[in-house]
XYZ file of C-alpha atoms in Angstrom:
582
model
C 12.942 -9.954 52.982
C 10.588 -12.664 51.772
C 11.879 -12.774 48.177
C 14.931 -14.723 47.115
C 16.355 -13.407 43.837
C 19.498 -14.371 41.979
C 21.101 -11.474 40.138
C 24.117 -11.109 37.876
C 26.114 -7.996 37.088
C 25.181 -8.222 33.397
C 21.555 -7.154 34.255
C 20.031 -10.662 34.150
C 17.741 -11.585 37.048
C 16.759 -15.089 38.107
C 17.444 -18.182 35.952
C 16.134 -21.563 34.927
C 17.775 -23.095 37.993
C 19.642 -26.371 38.305
C 19.164 -29.634 40.114
C 21.385 -28.483 42.950
C 19.812 -25.023 43.154
C 16.338 -24.986 41.586
C 15.359 -21.749 43.300
C 17.049 -18.945 41.366
C 13.963 -17.095 42.503
C 11.596 -18.066 45.302
C 8.690 -16.555 47.183
C 8.249 -16.666 50.070
C 11.770 -17.650 51.003
C 10.721 -20.321 53.502
C 9.074 -23.763 53.569
C 5.921 -22.355 51.909
C 7.823 -20.909 48.962
C 7.832 -21.819 45.279
C 9.818 -20.894 42.220
C 8.109 -17.987 40.476
C 9.871 -17.447 37.118
C 12.554 -18.852 34.848
C 14.345 -15.607 34.081
C 13.967 -11.838 33.817
C 15.799 -9.743 31.253
C 16.215 -5.989 30.930
C 15.511 -5.007 27.299
C 16.859 -1.872 25.617
C 15.737 -1.544 22.025
C 16.816 1.082 19.510
C 16.817 1.957 15.833
C 19.923 3.528 14.298
C 20.012 5.192 10.891
C 22.871 5.043 8.368
C 23.202 6.993 5.119
C 23.395 4.717 2.096
C 26.686 4.918 0.270
C 25.876 6.412 -3.192
C 28.992 4.796 -4.650
C 28.297 1.333 -3.305
C 30.485 -0.341 -0.753
C 30.109 -0.169 3.001
C 27.556 2.193 4.563
C 28.944 3.735 7.740
C 27.848 7.395 7.980
C 25.472 7.768 10.941
C 22.482 10.110 10.673
C 21.135 11.282 14.037
C 19.275 14.553 13.447
C 15.507 14.050 13.197
C 14.923 16.318 10.202
C 17.780 14.747 8.271
C 16.521 11.251 9.060
C 13.058 12.097 7.732
C 14.425 13.735 4.563
C 16.779 10.851 3.738
C 14.077 8.296 4.419
C 11.732 10.078 1.996
C 14.522 10.087 -0.628
C 15.262 6.373 -0.149
C 18.789 7.115 1.080
C 18.554 5.535 4.519
C 19.435 2.152 6.001
C 18.116 1.098 9.394
C 19.908 -1.033 11.981
C 17.992 -2.639 14.841
C 19.492 -3.242 18.270
C 18.213 -5.171 21.258
C 20.638 -4.890 24.178
C 20.276 -7.365 27.033
C 21.843 -10.395 28.624
C 19.819 -13.556 29.001
C 20.404 -17.254 29.557
C 19.371 -18.409 26.083
C 19.164 -17.418 22.417
C 21.635 -14.600 22.697
C 23.172 -13.204 19.507
C 25.239 -14.955 18.141
C 23.982 -18.252 19.532
C 27.047 -20.452 19.508
C 28.878 -22.077 22.375
C 32.163 -21.087 20.725
C 31.405 -17.363 20.538
C 31.191 -14.514 23.010
C 27.599 -13.313 23.153
C 26.800 -9.833 21.890
C 25.225 -8.300 24.943
C 25.721 -6.317 28.143
C 28.829 -6.967 30.240
C 30.288 -5.366 33.383
C 33.506 -3.348 33.104
C 36.038 -3.633 35.884
C 36.198 -1.171 38.734
C 32.847 -1.656 40.452
C 33.652 -4.722 42.552
C 36.602 -6.503 44.131
C 37.880 -8.271 41.031
C 40.892 -9.627 42.919
C 38.506 -12.104 44.569
C 36.532 -14.070 41.951
C 34.899 -16.049 44.766
C 33.009 -12.947 45.915
C 29.636 -11.716 44.650
C 29.114 -8.387 42.865
C 29.178 -5.392 45.179
C 26.750 -5.749 48.093
C 26.203 -3.160 50.795
C 26.674 -5.721 53.592
C 29.897 -7.131 52.136
C 32.731 -4.560 52.311
C 35.085 -7.210 50.943
C 33.076 -7.124 47.682
C 33.745 -3.394 47.135
C 36.545 -2.157 44.827
C 39.759 -1.911 46.814
C 40.899 1.501 45.514
C 37.563 3.297 45.502
C 34.665 3.638 43.091
C 34.976 5.048 39.555
C 34.022 8.707 39.527
C 34.460 11.280 36.780
C 37.059 10.638 34.095
C 39.670 8.312 35.578
C 39.180 9.558 39.136
C 38.147 7.334 42.040
C 35.989 8.219 45.042
C 34.947 7.021 48.487
C 37.551 4.315 49.083
C 36.446 1.944 51.825
C 32.897 3.349 51.928
C 29.698 2.150 50.292
C 28.729 3.886 47.033
C 25.138 4.349 48.170
C 22.198 5.439 46.076
C 21.860 8.504 48.303
C 25.516 9.232 48.889
C 28.830 8.299 50.465
C 28.318 5.549 53.003
C 24.565 6.145 53.087
C 22.576 2.975 53.875
C 18.825 3.196 53.420
C 18.083 -0.380 52.386
C 18.555 -3.495 54.494
C 20.436 -4.841 51.473
C 21.597 -2.998 48.350
C 23.554 -4.165 45.311
C 25.249 -1.991 42.691
C 26.984 -2.627 39.382
C 27.562 -1.155 35.934
C 27.365 -2.787 32.491
C 27.820 -1.565 28.919
C 27.211 -2.825 25.385
C 30.731 -2.388 23.951
C 30.925 -6.132 23.277
C 28.037 -6.090 20.789
C 30.343 -6.172 17.747
C 27.731 -7.296 15.196
C 27.982 -4.140 13.077
C 31.683 -3.321 13.453
C 33.122 -6.531 12.035
C 35.168 -6.437 8.799
C 32.483 -8.473 7.030
C 29.647 -6.069 7.907
C 28.182 -4.306 4.862
C 26.596 -1.679 7.132
C 28.710 -0.413 10.015
C 27.923 1.725 13.025
C 30.645 3.074 15.299
C 28.992 4.601 18.405
C 32.368 5.771 19.763
C 34.301 6.180 16.543
C 38.041 5.740 17.043
C 37.738 3.963 20.405
C 38.479 0.272 20.678
C 37.722 -2.387 23.242
C 40.702 -2.482 25.579
C 41.680 1.175 25.237
C 40.392 1.856 28.762
C 41.107 -1.594 30.246
C 44.008 -3.310 28.420
C 43.338 -6.415 30.462
C 39.885 -7.029 28.971
C 39.627 -10.684 28.005
C 37.314 -10.584 24.996
C 37.411 -8.817 21.619
C 40.395 -6.682 22.608
C 41.348 -4.388 19.718
C 37.912 -4.520 18.065
C 36.022 -1.227 17.590
C 33.691 -0.277 20.447
C 30.362 -1.852 19.505
C 26.694 -1.604 20.330
C 25.023 1.787 20.507
C 27.137 3.236 23.312
C 24.957 2.421 26.322
C 26.039 2.431 29.955
C 23.691 0.884 32.533
C 23.945 1.497 36.274
C 21.782 -0.968 38.174
C 20.859 -1.030 41.843
C 18.723 -3.493 43.730
C 17.124 -2.885 47.137
C 15.479 -5.107 49.743
C 13.850 -4.316 53.065
C 12.527 -6.516 55.831
C 10.056 -3.765 56.739
C 6.518 -5.257 56.722
C 5.459 -2.684 54.108
C 8.021 -3.923 51.571
C 9.146 -7.397 52.559
C 7.221 -8.893 49.608
C 8.895 -6.549 47.102
C 12.312 -6.003 45.540
C 13.210 -2.675 43.955
C 15.485 -2.369 40.915
C 16.689 0.934 39.496
C 18.449 1.452 36.170
C 20.192 4.650 35.127
C 20.885 4.317 31.406
C 23.238 6.744 29.679
C 24.006 7.365 26.030
C 27.819 7.566 26.045
C 28.082 7.543 22.249
C 28.849 10.352 19.813
C 25.323 10.318 18.382
C 21.748 11.033 19.358
C 19.460 8.000 19.518
C 16.095 9.224 18.250
C 14.177 5.995 18.883
C 14.778 4.027 22.082
C 12.523 1.890 24.295
C 13.087 0.143 27.625
C 11.319 -3.016 28.691
C 11.457 -6.394 30.409
C 11.189 -10.013 29.380
C 9.675 -12.339 32.009
C 9.593 -16.115 31.542
C 6.771 -17.058 33.878
C 6.868 -20.153 36.079
C 4.423 -19.461 38.898
C 4.719 -22.350 41.344
C 7.422 -23.952 39.134
C 4.781 -25.548 36.863
C 5.062 -23.117 33.968
C 2.371 -24.598 31.699
C -0.657 -23.178 33.517
C 0.135 -19.482 33.893
C -1.653 -16.387 32.671
C -0.812 -12.691 32.803
C -2.460 -9.296 32.379
C -1.717 -5.601 32.843
C -3.106 -2.444 34.394
C -2.089 0.858 32.788
C -3.337 2.963 35.706
C -0.939 1.154 38.033
C 1.735 0.651 35.315
C 1.693 -2.994 36.395
C 2.094 -6.315 34.565
C 1.095 -9.346 36.655
C 0.968 -13.142 36.425
C -0.852 -15.951 38.189
C -1.335 -19.716 38.231
C -4.779 -20.659 36.923
C -5.572 -23.077 39.755
C -3.506 -21.349 42.442
C -1.523 -24.545 43.098
C 2.101 -25.177 42.209
C 4.483 -28.113 42.197
C 4.185 -30.247 45.310
C 0.654 -29.013 45.961
C 1.881 -25.749 47.429
C -0.435 -22.775 47.302
C 1.073 -19.965 45.215
C 0.178 -16.317 45.008
C 0.517 -13.746 42.264
C 3.610 -12.012 40.887
C 3.753 -8.497 39.502
C 6.281 -6.191 37.859
C 5.514 -2.550 38.385
C 7.015 0.506 36.761
C 7.777 2.918 39.579
C 9.536 5.268 37.214
C 9.697 5.149 33.452
C 11.630 7.113 30.840
C 10.388 10.497 29.786
C 10.181 12.835 26.839
C 11.562 16.179 27.946
C 11.135 18.208 24.769
C 7.677 17.503 23.321
C 5.955 20.453 25.072
C 3.440 18.024 26.571
C 2.590 17.101 30.141
C 2.912 13.329 29.705
C 2.343 12.477 33.362
C -0.356 15.092 34.161
C 1.544 16.687 37.033
C 1.111 20.244 35.795
C 4.738 20.472 34.647
C 5.951 20.334 31.057
C 9.167 18.649 29.945
C 10.798 17.972 33.317
C 14.362 16.634 33.189
C 16.439 14.766 35.760
C 19.809 15.532 34.206
C 19.679 19.349 34.052
C 21.532 21.532 36.527
C 20.862 24.790 38.347
C 24.284 26.251 37.550
C 23.864 29.812 36.296
C 20.153 29.936 37.176
C 18.413 32.534 39.310
C 15.608 31.527 41.719
C 12.132 32.495 40.483
C 8.531 32.288 41.682
C 7.412 28.662 41.017
C 4.072 29.936 39.690
C 5.959 31.252 36.669
C 7.301 27.787 35.777
C 4.286 25.593 36.597
C 2.190 25.096 33.474
C -1.071 24.029 35.141
C -1.264 24.998 38.818
C -4.427 23.001 39.519
C -2.899 19.788 38.113
C 0.319 20.446 39.999
C -1.395 20.933 43.363
C -3.584 17.876 42.819
C -0.679 15.644 41.722
C 1.531 16.559 44.666
C -1.354 16.850 47.152
C -0.493 20.443 48.038
C -2.232 23.714 48.735
C -1.037 26.863 46.996
C 0.185 28.154 50.360
C 2.634 25.216 50.432
C 4.594 26.613 47.486
C 7.968 28.151 48.331
C 8.505 31.816 47.571
C 11.178 30.993 44.995
C 12.880 27.948 43.495
C 15.552 27.152 40.930
C 13.884 26.290 37.584
C 15.992 23.089 37.316
C 14.193 21.906 40.462
C 10.958 21.701 38.500
C 8.744 20.337 41.288
C 10.067 22.938 43.762
C 10.757 20.511 46.610
C 14.498 21.074 47.199
C 14.900 22.629 50.651
C 17.690 25.105 51.294
C 19.612 25.025 54.566
C 19.854 27.648 57.293
C 23.341 29.038 57.799
C 22.261 31.241 60.700
C 25.688 32.718 61.491
C 26.627 33.167 57.842
C 30.023 31.473 58.127
C 29.547 29.437 54.930
C 29.236 26.039 56.613
C 26.478 24.266 58.506
C 27.370 24.015 62.150
C 26.028 21.282 64.401
C 22.977 23.265 65.505
C 22.020 24.429 61.972
C 19.677 22.600 59.611
C 21.318 21.948 56.207
C 18.043 20.878 54.578
C 18.850 19.327 51.191
C 21.938 21.521 50.716
C 24.236 18.692 51.846
C 26.558 18.589 48.828
C 27.000 15.932 46.189
C 28.260 13.280 48.620
C 24.833 13.261 50.327
C 26.351 13.473 53.802
C 25.532 16.351 56.161
C 26.863 17.572 59.509
C 25.486 15.272 62.169
C 25.764 12.122 60.023
C 28.037 9.486 61.526
C 30.456 9.464 58.569
C 30.578 13.251 58.084
C 34.068 14.743 58.138
C 34.344 18.013 56.197
C 32.288 20.050 53.718
C 32.366 18.738 50.139
C 35.586 19.694 48.392
C 33.661 20.579 45.226
C 31.946 23.499 46.976
C 28.424 22.103 46.624
C 27.667 22.012 50.349
C 26.147 25.201 51.827
C 26.103 27.009 48.474
C 22.298 27.421 48.715
C 21.736 25.849 45.282
C 20.680 22.313 44.263
C 23.645 20.454 42.784
C 24.203 17.516 40.440
C 27.648 16.463 39.222
C 27.564 13.368 37.015
C 29.804 10.604 38.233
C 30.208 12.291 41.609
C 26.776 12.652 43.182
C 23.555 14.572 43.610
C 21.736 16.351 46.412
C 18.403 14.987 47.716
C 15.094 16.077 46.162
C 16.834 17.146 42.966
C 17.791 15.754 39.573
C 18.729 12.085 39.554
C 17.481 11.698 43.132
C 14.021 13.154 42.482
C 11.581 10.904 40.650
C 9.128 13.760 40.076
C 11.542 15.691 37.851
C 10.685 13.485 34.893
C 7.863 13.636 32.334
C 7.218 9.893 32.448
C 5.598 7.819 29.710
C 4.501 4.840 31.816
C 3.501 1.387 30.550
C 2.657 1.626 26.839
C 3.309 -1.879 25.506
C 2.377 -5.349 26.767
C 2.440 -8.672 24.971
C 1.820 -12.172 26.349
C 2.718 -15.158 24.181
C 3.879 -18.791 24.375
C 7.641 -19.118 24.760
C 8.843 -18.956 21.113
C 10.230 -21.910 19.195
C 13.994 -22.211 18.991
C 14.200 -22.256 15.200
C 14.932 -19.722 12.456
C 14.072 -16.887 12.077
C 14.005 -16.821 15.929
C 11.155 -14.325 16.097
C 10.831 -12.758 19.556
C 14.253 -13.975 20.582
C 17.291 -11.766 21.200
C 19.032 -13.146 18.103
C 16.394 -11.394 15.994
C 16.860 -7.735 16.970
C 14.208 -6.418 14.610
C 11.460 -8.693 15.938
C 12.347 -7.671 19.496
C 12.092 -4.017 18.482
C 8.614 -4.807 17.191
C 7.778 -5.827 20.777
C 9.454 -3.172 22.925
C 8.989 -0.331 20.429
C 5.294 -0.979 19.834
C 2.578 1.281 21.196
C 0.339 -1.726 21.678
C -1.310 -3.177 24.770
C -2.539 -6.668 23.914
C -4.703 -8.314 26.569
C -5.273 -12.040 27.164
C -4.271 -14.118 24.120
C -6.685 -16.962 24.765
C -4.590 -19.925 25.834
C -3.001 -21.268 28.989
C 0.561 -22.451 28.423
C 4.214 -21.792 29.143
C 4.053 -18.051 28.595
C 6.532 -15.225 28.298
C 5.532 -11.615 28.726
C 7.183 -8.472 27.428
C 6.203 -5.067 28.728
C 7.845 -1.770 27.890
C 7.718 1.997 27.781
C 6.966 4.264 24.877
C 9.572 5.218 22.295
C 11.657 8.238 23.284
C 14.908 9.954 22.255
C 18.114 9.401 24.219
C 20.477 12.157 23.225
C 24.258 11.893 23.292
C 25.488 12.525 26.827
C 22.022 12.234 28.397
C 20.566 9.704 30.820
C 17.185 8.178 31.516
C 15.959 6.229 34.514
C 13.688 3.207 34.705
C 12.719 1.663 38.031
C 10.864 -1.568 38.574
C 9.582 -3.460 41.579
C 8.880 -7.176 41.654
C 5.858 -7.800 43.870
C 4.176 -10.845 45.398
C 0.853 -11.322 47.126
C -1.256 -14.243 48.333
C -4.120 -13.524 45.917
C -5.619 -16.830 44.777
C -5.099 -17.324 41.034
C -8.040 -19.744 40.884
C -10.377 -16.760 41.380
C -8.834 -14.538 38.685
C -10.589 -14.599 35.321
C -8.681 -13.353 32.261
C -10.140 -10.963 29.770
C -10.393 -7.264 29.200
C -11.144 -6.241 31.875
C -9.823 -8.969 34.176
C -12.498 -10.314 36.529
C -11.567 -10.584 40.223
C -8.122 -9.020 39.781
C -5.445 -9.513 42.474
C -6.427 -6.689 44.798
C -3.715 -7.575 47.315
C -1.088 -7.114 44.626
C -2.704 -3.850 43.521
C -2.611 -2.558 47.089
C 1.058 -3.501 47.398
C 1.795 -1.572 44.199
C 0.243 1.552 45.742
C 2.364 1.071 48.856
C 5.700 0.591 47.074
C 4.955 3.559 44.788
C 4.610 5.797 47.836
C 7.772 4.307 49.353
C 9.680 4.991 46.136
C 8.373 8.516 45.606
C 9.301 9.444 49.187
C 12.881 8.257 48.587
C 12.343 5.010 50.501
C 11.225 6.731 53.675
C 9.135 4.295 55.687
C 6.610 5.305 58.298
C 8.325 5.027 61.669
C 6.538 3.430 64.654
C 6.054 5.747 67.619
C 8.877 5.645 70.124
C 8.071 3.738 73.282
C 7.844 6.177 76.204
C 10.267 5.947 79.073
C 8.099 4.623 81.886
C 8.850 5.166 85.561
C 6.825 3.612 88.379
C 6.922 5.135 91.884
C 5.308 3.139 94.688
C 2.984 4.938 97.076
C 0.517 4.151 99.841
C -1.922 1.862 98.011
C -1.108 3.385 94.688
C 1.594 3.584 91.999
C 2.594 6.803 90.265
C 3.360 6.166 86.558
C 5.408 8.820 84.802
C 6.219 8.919 81.068
C 7.275 11.792 78.828
C 6.675 14.254 81.672
C 3.069 13.081 82.028
C 1.905 11.554 85.293
C -1.057 9.336 86.072
C -1.924 7.763 89.384
C -3.146 4.169 89.321
C -4.786 2.515 92.326
C -4.830 -1.234 92.811
C -8.453 -1.191 91.647
C -7.471 0.833 88.622
C -4.867 -1.746 87.563
C -7.407 -4.535 87.860
C -9.935 -2.659 85.780
C -7.438 -1.684 83.096
């Protein structure tokens, strides 16, 4: 892959770099390459509501039902807490070298923690995997000695994949004894209850808002995607309470060509793309630099507003519902707008299956064929997508036995949280989500490092004003050292539910000297736009790349003044004259 990218298992990407390693990020990763940014941070913003104590004292009663929140707000009986969960290289909260930052940290269990010299878990480094298997459901472990792949047990689709988990338990800002307003997302649970060996804040109440982030990164050397990295985030609300107002976003500290003072950025809502460029197309050392983009491939959704937010003909799709207890029905009875559906998925009505499970909203899960009816898929039978929650089917190299949980060959799409999911369904099907897309973009000079630290992570409320805004602000009018924040719309994240956000970092050799800022942008980076279209198709087809045609087996048989060429059971006679002419 042509992109070099440092990552940490606290969700931070890239970095400022040091004298010994200035290229925390670089594109292309060869003698032509330049540094492209000074850091990328995942942003999760939220507002939490607490009932005011009528008798004075500490407020600590959480209010999470929408109607109750509105009524208490109208009566003046509500306090609001703002959260911005991230991990970044500067201005974390609290900002003190002596304190442990309130942010996202990885729990143990998802890497080989007996070897601190190793990186986080990488698909090509078995020694980086947890020795006793991967955390599963409850305190169970799974798949010891095999890769915990995005698509199942030991399934490798990417040339390189990384995987880790982080949570916000260490954000203890509002659970300290001195806090006048307290919020306990997992009331009664303390840091260290699960892992007594945790080094920091052991014995303090579980903090933050109860978020758990699974992050995966993917790279390919395939020509279609070698200038892109894919990052996926599955974000779960593991708290006791509904979060009625949440937003996901990214912070990007631009440094195109390593000279950060001459960058600009813009956005395209049709492509759900934020992109940056160097105004003269030349970086440090006189190197030509291209453009950099960050594209939403999948964004969070609202699954209960009775609206078709992504215009796919389906209302309120969900990726965390199951088909247990459902009966297959005619898909025409569950599609809200058939014309929009057929157009969105590029189908004809004849392509629709006769029946589908309603939880498989887009009706693309394919059942298997158990021809002899023995309850398992034999070697000559096609299992379709009915491969069980481990994602491995008969015929795969690492297949041993049918799934012990009974999900293989049960002729129903299955999802078991913590264990796995079948293809083309639930968490593994991007289309089963009523996505919001890019709804907020702001470009501004890197903020000053003084109080009140507006637009820094120390000031949670000002960061909520960025990620929670429904505001797309175009070019701000100056060329400088710029940061950009782009995010999704505000949505609810209910207790026990998950949402997915997927992003791809893209690069193209578009010349920044030709791009003119404004609304609309003049001479936009069409190469970058084309790459966004390509990676979107790759993502929506579950990273299935077009395969080159197999080379035929060619056999040459000498004859009298001629050669008989045979390939794939087709013969053609070539004379000496024919060879010369062809």
